Amino acid sequence: MASINPRRTTDARFVRSREALRTALLRLLESRPLDQITIREIAASAGVGYATFFRHHAGKDALLEDVAAEQIETLVARTLPIFDAAETRTSCVALCSYVASNRTLWSALLTGGAAAAMREAFIRVSRRVADDRRDTVAWLPVDLGVIHSSSAIIEILVWWLRQSEPRAADEVAMLIDRLVISPLGGL
Amino acid sequence: MASINPRRTTDARFVRSREALRTALLRLLESRPLDQITIREIAASAGVGYATFFRHHAGKDALLEDVAAEQIETLVARTLPIFDAAETRTSCVALCSYVASNRTLWSALLTGGAAAAMREAFIRVSRRVADDRRDTVAWLPVDLGVIHSSSAIIEILVWWLRQSEPRAADEVAMLIDRLVISPLGGL
Amino acid sequence: MASINPRRTTDARFVRSREALRTALLRLLESRPLDQITIREIAASAGVGYATFFRHHAGKDALLEDVAAEQIETLVARTLPIFDAAETRTSCVALCSYVASNRTLWSALLTGGAAAAMREAFIRVSRRVADDRRDTVAWLPVDLGVIHSSSAIIEILVWWLRQSEPRAADEVAMLIDRLVISPLGGL
Amino acid sequence: MASINPRRTTDARFVRSREALRTALLRLLESRPLDQITIREIAASAGVGYATFFRHHAGKDALLEDVAAEQIETLVARTLPIFDAAETRTSCVALCSYVASNRTLWSALLTGGAAAAMREAFIRVSRRVADDRRDTVAWLPVDLGVIHSSSAIIEILVWWLRQSEPRAADEVAMLIDRLVISPLGGL
DNA sequence: CTCTAATCGAGACGGTACGTCGCGTCTTACG
DNA sequence: CGTAAGACGCGACGTACCGTCTCGATTAGAG
């Protein structure tokens, strides 16, 4: 949508609204789950007309994925080395540290009722990465590998971010390593 | 709700409606995801008045859980021995066989957009079981263990049931064993 | 609409809402023209849910015509004898007297921006009457006769009802007689 | 608006846009009624920027009246002699002939949902003329005379232009004469 | 085998959010 | 630096579904 018309990427107003909507959603996600947030609220909170929302996104979910996409892209960039490294544990630590350092953001994304959408987005990105790499283990179907590891990681992160007194990042990294990565059997 | 008035469990009309609603939901779930099914449709498909739906269930989700509950109870009864047995693999086979033998039902429940609700129900039941048993591994927080294993199993089942040409039950059992059960490290 | 389902005509709630909407529209028409009245206002003023409006009428205009229909039916019943009577003047007086005695109502209907719709409704009713009677004057096409006389009468009434200090009913009756009825040349 | 800046009447671009808008509206009116035509369509059809529309006219209606004004001015110039002439019938023929010779234009203006606006414009012009002339008949209020005759003429023309196989101009002229002009009683 | 009361179907209702549309204003990029 | 493009705020629209409610019309099961 944004890429069709070159103007859209340049026009100051367009960029401004777009960014306002992104941050408004994140702001609201900190207070309550996605499905209790109305598009009208997002628009109002962004200081943007209601109709304008639809000039940028097809719906609530579309905005969420738009917001999520770039974050996930970054997260995956941190997750990638996990599978390469002999030292998977170190990589898991890196992953968790990144999440910890953006705790508020990731809490909103993962514990705000958007986890399912995030999971989808994460799987999508992971699948793309997996297609590029083509390292396989005989007993494990590739797509299941992607789905399982993505889901499990997301879910452990959700569990982590929901804790009132969160554990240390490297402790969680250990859990991910032992529960998810190691069982994949050294991809 | 159903238990307040003893008559409700006896009155032929009440029982008939209840059952009609259950089967109607399952029938509809085979055609499209839960959130595209309206309560009005369920009622109509059950040959039951719209208001009657609410005389039995608080909402769509309540009906789903009502339907799901007994199935999950059975499934967990099959899953339980997994953790006891030295031969976890055998138990996984038993689990998958059961699902395979009720494929239509479980497909509706798991691939019909109700997976999230099923996951919750499954976790709820599992947690209850886990509380009874109290076998712990030092490095793994109990609640995470429950959440992770429940979610991962559900998710592998979803993956399985979505395949156009599904794999053999024992093959999937192997996957569950290697990806989920074994890593728990012999509870 | 009201006549399809017999229940609708009986159900107390339905009748209540229907009547509330009618009177609400008339009430609002006294304060400002039709196109400055929103459906939401009508519903609110009727103490009726917004969606309920559409359960009764397809839109603002439909409600107006519904309201207008019966009034026009009555008015036409008064207008009819005009064409029969040798004393057309007397009949015109009757017509104007009736309008005068319901001045508030007719002001709302005719000076509230609804005149066009009223004209249509009036023509429709008149055409039906004309079809029944089949008295024709050679030089005047029937449909033009209906359109012209209906429109002209409506328009004179509008002019009358808009005056700050309205003329006497029989004076207006005279105007209608001389400008509209007589020229028809003794139908 | 157009008269404030002297440049506006001279600037070639301004004149070009103005004319483009006029003809665009007329072109569109031939295909569908005024209220189904959006300003955006008019602008697009005129090959003119959307905002540019508002540099010329306050809105759709304003453009219409702008377009209509000159036509009506001409029409009234033809209608005027009607009231002077002893031979009103001849004048009516002149009027109708003029309309017939610009049938497409007048069809667009009168049958395209713009009749009400045209009526207003026609009345406005007629009133100006009537004020100048000051010929009165005792029993007929001047403003009603103007409104009635204007409306009735417009309305007969609409009826005429809507016919699939239109009658001859002098036949319609006769109808106008007998229904509208004669009853005014030789102003 | 009746009578009485619970249950039923039907669906009207008040709400709330949706996504669409057109308006008229105002900003922006571009020639 | 002026103009065309079009993003924007606004606000009404009509739709969909929710869950509550009011109706009579059955019909089950107790007496």
Short mmCIF file of N, CA and C in Angstrom, two decimals, chain D residues 19-108:
data_model
loop_
_atom_site.label_atom_id
_atom_site.label_comp_id
_atom_site.label_asym_id
_atom_site.label_seq_id
_atom_site.Cartn_x
_atom_site.Cartn_y
_atom_site.Cartn_z
N GLU D 19 -14.60 27.09 -17.74
CA GLU D 19 -15.40 26.55 -18.82
C GLU D 19 -15.41 25.02 -18.79
N ALA D 20 -14.26 24.45 -18.45
CA ALA D 20 -14.16 22.99 -18.38
C ALA D 20 -15.13 22.45 -17.34
N LEU D 21 -15.22 23.13 -16.22
CA LEU D 21 -16.12 22.67 -15.16
C LEU D 21 -17.58 22.74 -15.60
N ARG D 22 -17.93 23.85 -16.22
CA ARG D 22 -19.31 23.99 -16.71
C ARG D 22 -19.68 22.83 -17.62
N THR D 23 -18.89 22.63 -18.63
CA THR D 23 -19.24 21.59 -19.61
C THR D 23 -19.16 20.21 -18.98
N ALA D 24 -18.23 20.02 -18.06
CA ALA D 24 -18.13 18.71 -17.40
C ALA D 24 -19.43 18.41 -16.66
N LEU D 25 -19.94 19.39 -15.95
CA LEU D 25 -21.18 19.17 -15.21
C LEU D 25 -22.31 18.80 -16.16
N LEU D 26 -22.44 19.55 -17.22
CA LEU D 26 -23.50 19.27 -18.18
C LEU D 26 -23.34 17.88 -18.77
N ARG D 27 -22.10 17.53 -19.09
CA ARG D 27 -21.84 16.20 -19.66
C ARG D 27 -22.28 15.12 -18.69
N LEU D 28 -21.95 15.29 -17.43
CA LEU D 28 -22.29 14.28 -16.43
C LEU D 28 -23.80 14.25 -16.17
N LEU D 29 -24.41 15.39 -16.20
CA LEU D 29 -25.86 15.45 -15.94
C LEU D 29 -26.66 14.65 -16.95
N GLU D 30 -26.06 14.45 -18.12
CA GLU D 30 -26.78 13.66 -19.12
C GLU D 30 -26.83 12.19 -18.75
N SER D 31 -25.90 11.79 -17.92
CA SER D 31 -25.83 10.37 -17.59
C SER D 31 -26.54 10.00 -16.29
N ARG D 32 -26.57 10.93 -15.34
CA ARG D 32 -27.24 10.60 -14.08
C ARG D 32 -27.55 11.85 -13.27
N PRO D 33 -28.48 11.73 -12.31
CA PRO D 33 -28.96 12.91 -11.57
C PRO D 33 -27.85 13.58 -10.76
N LEU D 34 -28.10 14.82 -10.49
CA LEU D 34 -27.09 15.67 -9.85
C LEU D 34 -26.54 15.10 -8.56
N ASP D 35 -27.41 14.55 -7.74
CA ASP D 35 -26.94 14.12 -6.42
C ASP D 35 -26.19 12.80 -6.46
N GLN D 36 -26.09 12.22 -7.64
CA GLN D 36 -25.25 11.03 -7.77
C GLN D 36 -23.92 11.40 -8.42
N ILE D 37 -23.75 12.68 -8.62
CA ILE D 37 -22.49 13.15 -9.19
C ILE D 37 -21.67 13.79 -8.08
N THR D 38 -20.45 13.35 -7.92
CA THR D 38 -19.61 13.93 -6.87
C THR D 38 -18.75 15.03 -7.45
N ILE D 39 -18.34 15.92 -6.58
CA ILE D 39 -17.48 17.00 -7.02
C ILE D 39 -16.20 16.45 -7.62
N ARG D 40 -15.73 15.38 -7.01
CA ARG D 40 -14.51 14.76 -7.54
C ARG D 40 -14.69 14.33 -8.99
N GLU D 41 -15.85 13.79 -9.28
CA GLU D 41 -16.11 13.37 -10.66
C GLU D 41 -16.10 14.57 -11.60
N ILE D 42 -16.77 15.62 -11.18
CA ILE D 42 -16.82 16.81 -12.03
C ILE D 42 -15.42 17.30 -12.31
N ALA D 43 -14.63 17.40 -11.24
CA ALA D 43 -13.26 17.88 -11.39
C ALA D 43 -12.48 16.96 -12.33
N ALA D 44 -12.58 15.67 -12.07
CA ALA D 44 -11.85 14.71 -12.90
C ALA D 44 -12.28 14.82 -14.35
N SER D 45 -13.61 14.85 -14.54
CA SER D 45 -14.15 14.91 -15.89
C SER D 45 -13.75 16.20 -16.59
N ALA D 46 -13.49 17.23 -15.81
CA ALA D 46 -13.09 18.51 -16.39
C ALA D 46 -11.57 18.57 -16.59
N GLY D 47 -10.89 17.53 -16.13
CA GLY D 47 -9.44 17.52 -16.23
C GLY D 47 -8.82 18.60 -15.39
N VAL D 48 -9.42 18.77 -14.22
CA VAL D 48 -9.04 19.87 -13.33
C VAL D 48 -8.79 19.32 -11.94
N GLY D 49 -7.90 19.87 -11.21
CA GLY D 49 -7.62 19.41 -9.85
C GLY D 49 -8.85 19.56 -8.97
N TYR D 50 -8.94 18.65 -8.00
CA TYR D 50 -10.11 18.66 -7.12
C TYR D 50 -10.26 19.99 -6.39
N ALA D 51 -9.16 20.43 -5.82
CA ALA D 51 -9.21 21.69 -5.07
C ALA D 51 -9.56 22.86 -5.97
N THR D 52 -9.16 22.74 -7.21
CA THR D 52 -9.41 23.81 -8.16
C THR D 52 -10.91 24.11 -8.28
N PHE D 53 -11.70 23.05 -8.15
CA PHE D 53 -13.15 23.25 -8.20
C PHE D 53 -13.56 24.35 -7.25
N PHE D 54 -13.02 24.28 -6.04
CA PHE D 54 -13.46 25.21 -5.00
C PHE D 54 -12.89 26.62 -5.19
N ARG D 55 -11.92 26.73 -6.08
CA ARG D 55 -11.43 28.07 -6.39
C ARG D 55 -12.41 28.78 -7.31
N HIS D 56 -13.32 28.05 -7.87
CA HIS D 56 -14.30 28.63 -8.78
C HIS D 56 -15.70 28.70 -8.19
N HIS D 57 -16.06 27.65 -7.45
CA HIS D 57 -17.43 27.57 -6.95
C HIS D 57 -17.43 27.07 -5.51
N ALA D 58 -18.42 27.50 -4.78
CA ALA D 58 -18.51 27.12 -3.37
C ALA D 58 -18.94 25.67 -3.21
N GLY D 59 -19.57 25.13 -4.24
CA GLY D 59 -20.04 23.75 -4.14
C GLY D 59 -20.74 23.34 -5.41
N LYS D 60 -21.28 22.14 -5.39
CA LYS D 60 -21.94 21.60 -6.56
C LYS D 60 -23.06 22.53 -7.02
N ASP D 61 -23.89 22.93 -6.07
CA ASP D 61 -25.05 23.76 -6.41
C ASP D 61 -24.63 25.08 -7.01
N ALA D 62 -23.58 25.64 -6.47
CA ALA D 62 -23.12 26.93 -6.97
C ALA D 62 -22.72 26.82 -8.44
N LEU D 63 -22.02 25.74 -8.75
CA LEU D 63 -21.65 25.53 -10.15
C LEU D 63 -22.90 25.40 -11.02
N LEU D 64 -23.84 24.62 -10.51
CA LEU D 64 -25.07 24.43 -11.27
C LEU D 64 -25.74 25.76 -11.55
N GLU D 65 -25.86 26.57 -10.54
CA GLU D 65 -26.53 27.85 -10.75
C GLU D 65 -25.75 28.73 -11.69
N ASP D 66 -24.44 28.62 -11.59
CA ASP D 66 -23.60 29.37 -12.50
C ASP D 66 -23.91 28.95 -13.93
N VAL D 67 -23.99 27.64 -14.12
CA VAL D 67 -24.30 27.12 -15.45
C VAL D 67 -25.70 27.53 -15.86
N ALA D 68 -26.61 27.42 -14.91
CA ALA D 68 -28.01 27.66 -15.22
C ALA D 68 -28.29 29.13 -15.50
N ALA D 69 -27.63 29.99 -14.75
CA ALA D 69 -27.97 31.40 -14.77
C ALA D 69 -28.14 31.95 -16.18
N GLU D 70 -27.13 31.78 -16.99
CA GLU D 70 -27.20 32.40 -18.30
C GLU D 70 -28.31 31.80 -19.15
N GLN D 71 -28.48 30.47 -19.00
CA GLN D 71 -29.55 29.83 -19.75
C GLN D 71 -30.91 30.37 -19.33
N ILE D 72 -31.06 30.49 -18.03
CA ILE D 72 -32.34 30.98 -17.53
C ILE D 72 -32.57 32.42 -17.95
N GLU D 73 -31.49 33.15 -17.91
CA GLU D 73 -31.59 34.55 -18.32
C GLU D 73 -32.18 34.62 -19.74
N THR D 74 -31.64 33.79 -20.58
CA THR D 74 -32.13 33.74 -21.95
C THR D 74 -33.58 33.29 -22.01
N LEU D 75 -33.84 32.25 -21.24
CA LEU D 75 -35.21 31.72 -21.26
C LEU D 75 -36.21 32.77 -20.81
N VAL D 76 -35.84 33.47 -19.78
CA VAL D 76 -36.76 34.49 -19.27
C VAL D 76 -36.95 35.58 -20.31
N ALA D 77 -35.89 35.89 -20.99
CA ALA D 77 -36.00 36.90 -22.05
C ALA D 77 -37.05 36.46 -23.07
N ARG D 78 -37.19 35.15 -23.22
CA ARG D 78 -38.21 34.63 -24.14
C ARG D 78 -39.58 34.57 -23.47
N THR D 79 -39.52 34.41 -22.17
CA THR D 79 -40.78 34.25 -21.45
C THR D 79 -41.46 35.59 -21.24
N LEU D 80 -40.64 36.60 -21.09
CA LEU D 80 -41.16 37.93 -20.79
C LEU D 80 -42.29 38.38 -21.69
N PRO D 81 -42.06 38.38 -22.96
CA PRO D 81 -43.10 38.89 -23.87
C PRO D 81 -44.44 38.22 -23.66
N ILE D 82 -44.41 37.04 -23.10
CA ILE D 82 -45.65 36.34 -22.84
C ILE D 82 -46.64 37.22 -22.10
N PHE D 83 -46.12 37.89 -21.14
CA PHE D 83 -47.02 38.68 -20.29
C PHE D 83 -47.44 39.98 -20.96
N ASP D 84 -46.61 40.43 -21.89
CA ASP D 84 -46.95 41.66 -22.58
C ASP D 84 -47.98 41.40 -23.67
N ALA D 85 -47.65 40.37 -24.38
CA ALA D 85 -48.41 40.14 -25.61
C ALA D 85 -49.89 39.93 -25.37
N ALA D 86 -50.66 40.43 -26.24
CA ALA D 86 -52.07 40.07 -26.26
C ALA D 86 -52.14 38.60 -26.69
N GLU D 87 -51.23 38.28 -27.58
CA GLU D 87 -51.17 36.92 -28.07
C GLU D 87 -50.24 36.06 -27.21
N THR D 88 -50.70 35.72 -26.01
CA THR D 88 -49.83 34.94 -25.12
C THR D 88 -49.45 33.62 -25.75
N ARG D 89 -50.38 33.07 -26.52
CA ARG D 89 -50.13 31.78 -27.13
C ARG D 89 -48.88 31.80 -28.00
N THR D 90 -48.75 32.79 -28.80
CA THR D 90 -47.58 32.92 -29.66
C THR D 90 -46.29 32.95 -28.83
N SER D 91 -46.34 33.66 -27.73
CA SER D 91 -45.16 33.76 -26.87
C SER D 91 -44.81 32.41 -26.27
N CYS D 92 -45.82 31.68 -25.90
CA CYS D 92 -45.58 30.35 -25.35
C CYS D 92 -44.90 29.47 -26.38
N VAL D 93 -45.33 29.61 -27.60
CA VAL D 93 -44.71 28.83 -28.66
C VAL D 93 -43.23 29.19 -28.77
N ALA D 94 -42.94 30.46 -28.71
CA ALA D 94 -41.55 30.91 -28.78
C ALA D 94 -40.73 30.27 -27.65
N LEU D 95 -41.29 30.32 -26.47
CA LEU D 95 -40.62 29.73 -25.31
C LEU D 95 -40.30 28.26 -25.54
N CYS D 96 -41.30 27.52 -25.92
CA CYS D 96 -41.12 26.08 -26.09
C CYS D 96 -40.17 25.78 -27.24
N SER D 97 -40.24 26.55 -28.27
CA SER D 97 -39.34 26.33 -29.40
C SER D 97 -37.89 26.48 -28.96
N TYR D 98 -37.67 27.49 -28.16
CA TYR D 98 -36.32 27.72 -27.69
C TYR D 98 -35.82 26.51 -26.90
N VAL D 99 -36.65 26.01 -25.99
CA VAL D 99 -36.27 24.84 -25.19
C VAL D 99 -36.02 23.65 -26.11
N ALA D 100 -36.92 23.47 -27.06
CA ALA D 100 -36.79 22.33 -27.96
C ALA D 100 -35.47 22.39 -28.74
N SER D 101 -35.08 23.59 -29.09
CA SER D 101 -33.87 23.71 -29.90
C SER D 101 -32.60 23.52 -29.07
N ASN D 102 -32.75 23.48 -27.75
CA ASN D 102 -31.61 23.16 -26.89
C ASN D 102 -31.95 21.98 -26.00
N ARG D 103 -32.66 21.08 -26.58
CA ARG D 103 -33.22 19.95 -25.83
C ARG D 103 -32.19 19.25 -24.93
N THR D 104 -31.06 18.91 -25.45
CA THR D 104 -30.08 18.17 -24.65
C THR D 104 -29.70 18.96 -23.40
N LEU D 105 -29.37 20.22 -23.63
CA LEU D 105 -29.00 21.08 -22.51
C LEU D 105 -30.11 21.15 -21.48
N TRP D 106 -31.30 21.43 -21.91
CA TRP D 106 -32.40 21.60 -20.95
C TRP D 106 -32.82 20.28 -20.30
N SER D 107 -32.65 19.21 -21.03
CA SER D 107 -32.92 17.92 -20.41
C SER D 107 -31.98 17.70 -19.24
N ALA D 108 -30.73 17.96 -19.48
CA ALA D 108 -29.75 17.78 -18.41
C ALA D 108 -30.11 18.66 -17.22
#
